[in-house]
mmCIF file of C-alpha atoms in Angstrom:
data_model
loop_
_atom_site.group_PDB
_atom_site.id
_atom_site.type_symbol
_atom_site.label_atom_id
_atom_site.label_comp_id
_atom_site.label_asym_id
_atom_site.label_seq_id
_atom_site.Cartn_x
_atom_site.Cartn_y
_atom_site.Cartn_z
ATOM 1 C CA UNK A 300 0.061 -0.011 0.093
ATOM 2 C CA UNK A 301 3.024 2.312 0.714
ATOM 3 C CA UNK A 302 4.215 1.837 -2.773
ATOM 4 C CA UNK A 303 1.009 2.654 -4.460
ATOM 5 C CA UNK A 304 0.667 5.754 -2.136
ATOM 6 C CA UNK A 305 4.159 6.823 -3.064
ATOM 7 C CA UNK A 306 3.348 6.347 -6.838
ATOM 8 C CA UNK A 307 0.126 8.367 -6.434
ATOM 9 C CA UNK A 308 1.927 11.177 -4.565
ATOM 10 C CA UNK A 309 4.367 11.344 -7.518
ATOM 11 C CA UNK A 310 1.647 11.401 -10.069
ATOM 12 C CA UNK A 311 -0.223 14.184 -8.273
ATOM 13 C CA UNK A 312 2.769 16.362 -7.258
ATOM 14 C CA UNK A 313 4.801 16.111 -10.404
ATOM 15 C CA UNK A 314 2.746 14.981 -13.472
ATOM 16 C CA UNK A 315 -0.547 16.495 -12.603
ATOM 17 C CA UNK A 316 1.000 19.660 -11.094
ATOM 18 C CA UNK A 317 2.818 20.209 -14.402
ATOM 19 C CA UNK A 318 -0.165 19.955 -16.471
ATOM 20 C CA UNK A 319 -2.142 22.333 -14.169
ATOM 21 C CA UNK A 320 0.676 24.894 -14.326
ATOM 22 C CA UNK A 321 0.215 24.978 -18.292
ATOM 23 C CA UNK A 322 -3.510 25.804 -17.984
ATOM 24 C CA UNK A 323 -4.028 29.496 -18.551
ATOM 25 C CA UNK A 324 -6.939 31.801 -17.596
ATOM 26 C CA UNK A 325 -7.825 31.981 -21.157
ATOM 27 C CA UNK A 326 -8.084 28.221 -21.526
ATOM 28 C CA UNK A 327 -10.471 28.254 -18.648
ATOM 29 C CA UNK A 328 -12.631 30.948 -20.138
ATOM 30 C CA UNK A 329 -12.605 29.144 -23.601
ATOM 31 C CA UNK A 330 -13.657 25.918 -21.895
ATOM 32 C CA UNK A 331 -16.616 27.581 -20.226
ATOM 33 C CA UNK A 332 -17.780 29.053 -23.388
ATOM 34 C CA UNK A 333 -17.382 25.881 -25.446
ATOM 35 C CA UNK A 334 -18.579 23.389 -23.050
ATOM 36 C CA UNK A 335 -21.215 25.239 -21.122
ATOM 37 C CA UNK A 336 -22.591 28.196 -23.069
ATOM 38 C CA UNK A 337 -22.306 26.781 -26.503
ATOM 39 C CA UNK A 338 -23.831 23.410 -25.695
ATOM 40 C CA UNK A 339 -26.541 24.813 -23.598
ATOM 41 C CA UNK A 340 -27.458 27.234 -26.489
ATOM 42 C CA UNK A 341 -27.249 24.626 -29.295
ATOM 43 C CA UNK A 342 -29.407 22.278 -27.266
ATOM 44 C CA UNK A 343 -31.907 24.980 -26.705
ATOM 45 C CA UNK A 344 -31.929 26.028 -30.335
ATOM 46 C CA UNK A 345 -32.237 22.357 -31.487
ATOM 47 C CA UNK A 346 -35.261 22.062 -29.184
ATOM 48 C CA UNK A 347 -36.949 25.150 -30.469
ATOM 49 C CA UNK A 348 -36.218 24.399 -34.098
ATOM 50 C CA UNK A 349 -37.588 20.920 -33.757
ATOM 51 C CA UNK A 350 -40.851 21.837 -32.054
ATOM 52 C CA UNK A 351 -41.170 24.970 -34.229
ATOM 53 C CA UNK A 352 -40.783 22.948 -37.427
ATOM 54 C CA UNK A 353 -43.351 20.297 -36.219
ATOM 55 C CA UNK A 354 -45.674 23.064 -35.505
ATOM 56 C CA UNK A 355 -45.423 24.852 -38.788
ATOM 57 C CA UNK A 356 -46.057 21.570 -40.652
ATOM 58 C CA UNK A 357 -49.038 20.759 -38.617
ATOM 59 C CA UNK A 358 -50.570 24.094 -38.646
ATOM 60 C CA UNK A 359 -49.633 24.837 -42.251
ATOM 61 C CA UNK A 360 -48.683 28.535 -41.523
ATOM 62 C CA UNK A 361 -45.452 30.531 -40.967
ATOM 63 C CA UNK A 362 -44.355 30.906 -37.457
ATOM 64 C CA UNK A 363 -42.199 33.834 -36.665
ATOM 65 C CA UNK A 364 -39.816 34.532 -33.716
ATOM 66 C CA UNK A 365 -41.165 37.183 -31.333
ATOM 67 C CA UNK A 366 -39.312 40.513 -30.969
ATOM 68 C CA UNK A 367 -37.233 40.613 -27.585
ATOM 69 C CA UNK A 368 -40.015 43.041 -26.197
ATOM 70 C CA UNK A 369 -42.688 40.516 -26.435
ATOM 71 C CA UNK A 370 -40.556 37.869 -24.817
ATOM 72 C CA UNK A 371 -39.929 40.300 -21.874
ATOM 73 C CA UNK A 372 -43.358 41.806 -21.507
ATOM 74 C CA UNK A 373 -45.673 39.071 -22.610
ATOM 75 C CA UNK A 374 -43.663 35.876 -22.375
ATOM 76 C CA UNK A 375 -44.147 35.149 -26.024
ATOM 77 C CA UNK A 376 -41.340 33.232 -27.901
ATOM 78 C CA UNK A 377 -43.104 33.051 -31.422
ATOM 79 C CA UNK A 378 -46.171 34.257 -33.065
ATOM 80 C CA UNK A 379 -48.553 33.564 -35.947
ATOM 81 C CA UNK A 380 -49.977 36.569 -37.738
ATOM 82 C CA UNK A 381 -53.778 36.168 -38.923
ATOM 83 C CA UNK A 382 -55.498 39.178 -40.409
ATOM 84 C CA UNK A 383 -53.287 41.751 -38.675
ATOM 85 C CA UNK A 384 -53.734 39.997 -35.352
ATOM 86 C CA UNK A 385 -51.195 37.803 -33.576
ATOM 87 C CA UNK A 386 -51.362 34.480 -31.825
ATOM 88 C CA UNK A 387 -48.527 34.110 -29.222
ATOM 89 C CA UNK A 388 -46.669 30.788 -28.808
ATOM 90 C CA UNK A 389 -44.420 29.858 -25.792
ATOM 91 C CA UNK A 390 -42.363 26.782 -26.329
ATOM 92 C CA UNK A 391 -41.431 25.187 -22.997
ATOM 93 C CA UNK A 392 -38.891 22.140 -23.096
ATOM 94 C CA UNK A 393 -39.476 19.754 -20.355
ATOM 95 C CA UNK A 394 -36.773 17.581 -19.115
ATOM 96 C CA UNK A 395 -39.250 14.883 -18.608
ATOM 97 C CA UNK A 396 -42.846 14.456 -17.422
ATOM 98 C CA UNK A 397 -41.899 15.375 -14.017
ATOM 99 C CA UNK A 398 -40.998 19.038 -15.123
ATOM 100 C CA UNK A 399 -44.544 19.587 -16.495
ATOM 101 C CA UNK A 400 -46.232 20.515 -13.107
ATOM 102 C CA UNK A 401 -43.614 23.290 -12.817
ATOM 103 C CA UNK A 402 -44.282 24.600 -16.311
ATOM 104 C CA UNK A 403 -48.104 24.681 -15.566
ATOM 105 C CA UNK A 404 -47.266 26.857 -12.342
ATOM 106 C CA UNK A 405 -45.361 29.211 -14.597
ATOM 107 C CA UNK A 406 -48.291 29.441 -16.793
ATOM 108 C CA UNK A 407 -50.399 30.451 -14.086
ATOM 109 C CA UNK A 408 -48.218 33.397 -13.113
ATOM 110 C CA UNK A 409 -47.861 34.561 -16.843
ATOM 111 C CA UNK A 410 -51.649 34.626 -17.393
ATOM 112 C CA UNK A 411 -51.715 38.371 -16.764
ATOM 113 C CA UNK A 412 -48.866 39.122 -19.159
ATOM 114 C CA UNK A 413 -50.766 36.646 -21.741
ATOM 115 C CA UNK A 414 -54.041 38.600 -21.172
ATOM 116 C CA UNK A 415 -52.130 41.831 -21.968
ATOM 117 C CA UNK A 416 -51.075 40.345 -25.234
ATOM 118 C CA UNK A 417 -54.506 39.230 -26.143
ATOM 119 C CA UNK A 418 -55.958 42.735 -25.464
ATOM 120 C CA UNK A 419 -53.263 44.462 -27.572
ATOM 121 C CA UNK A 420 -52.759 41.953 -30.501
ATOM 122 C CA UNK A 421 -56.078 40.051 -30.646
ATOM 123 C CA UNK A 422 -54.926 36.461 -30.406
ATOM 124 C CA UNK A 423 -54.354 34.248 -27.197
ATOM 125 C CA UNK A 424 -50.947 32.927 -26.076
ATOM 126 C CA UNK A 425 -50.528 29.110 -26.013
ATOM 127 C CA UNK A 426 -47.990 26.980 -24.217
ATOM 128 C CA UNK A 427 -46.455 24.262 -26.256
ATOM 129 C CA UNK A 428 -44.564 21.797 -24.153
ATOM 130 C CA UNK A 429 -41.895 19.526 -25.625
ATOM 131 C CA UNK A 430 -40.412 16.418 -24.296
ATOM 132 C CA UNK A 431 -37.877 13.973 -25.529
ATOM 133 C CA UNK A 432 -39.181 10.438 -26.209
ATOM 134 C CA UNK A 433 -37.217 7.689 -27.864
ATOM 135 C CA UNK A 434 -34.332 10.209 -28.681
ATOM 136 C CA UNK A 435 -36.781 12.474 -30.458
ATOM 137 C CA UNK A 436 -38.315 15.832 -29.323
ATOM 138 C CA UNK A 437 -42.002 15.815 -29.653
ATOM 139 C CA UNK A 438 -44.971 18.138 -28.630
ATOM 140 C CA UNK A 439 -46.255 16.732 -25.311
ATOM 141 C CA UNK A 440 -49.412 18.635 -25.041
ATOM 142 C CA UNK A 441 -51.002 17.713 -28.577
ATOM 143 C CA UNK A 442 -54.355 19.145 -27.577
ATOM 144 C CA UNK A 443 -52.838 22.550 -27.978
ATOM 145 C CA UNK A 444 -52.779 22.144 -31.664
ATOM 146 C CA UNK A 445 -56.532 22.064 -31.922
ATOM 147 C CA UNK A 446 -56.776 25.207 -29.627
ATOM 148 C CA UNK A 447 -54.433 26.867 -31.825
ATOM 149 C CA UNK A 448 -56.482 25.972 -34.973
ATOM 150 C CA UNK A 449 -59.596 27.173 -33.359
ATOM 151 C CA UNK A 450 -57.963 30.570 -32.542
ATOM 152 C CA UNK A 451 -56.695 30.805 -36.120
ATOM 153 C CA UNK A 452 -60.230 30.168 -37.426
ATOM 154 C CA UNK A 453 -61.683 32.789 -34.979
ATOM 155 C CA UNK A 454 -59.121 35.431 -36.167
ATOM 156 C CA UNK A 455 -59.688 34.432 -39.765
ATOM 157 C CA UNK A 456 -63.451 35.412 -39.157
ATOM 158 C CA UNK A 457 -62.729 38.847 -37.737
#
């Protein structure tokens, strides 16, 4: 055991120590950007594009990214324009079914913001929840599709 302890000490004090001394502050910053920010952003964008693409195909309409102001004021990520009115969409990725109750809690808190959006732009705001199933992203709350279609028809009749 003593011999193994000595080998470990040499490895830590000489080899690893020398490798650590070569690491610069810039290396650490670059690592954080590449491994944390880039991967998180790439994952988020993949999630959004996947669900966004599914929605466009199912609904047969162009879905547009919302202006930053809409995100801040109304919690709207995307919109559909119908006869000068706007339907708001908020896409919420859920890490699994266990996250869904938390998303519904957020939805309750955002009802006031969504109501203000409806008053200003004419259309309702819908939550689209996505989950990963069998390695693929899919819309969890499929009933929202019919709700969005109904709202589209209502706005077409205005």
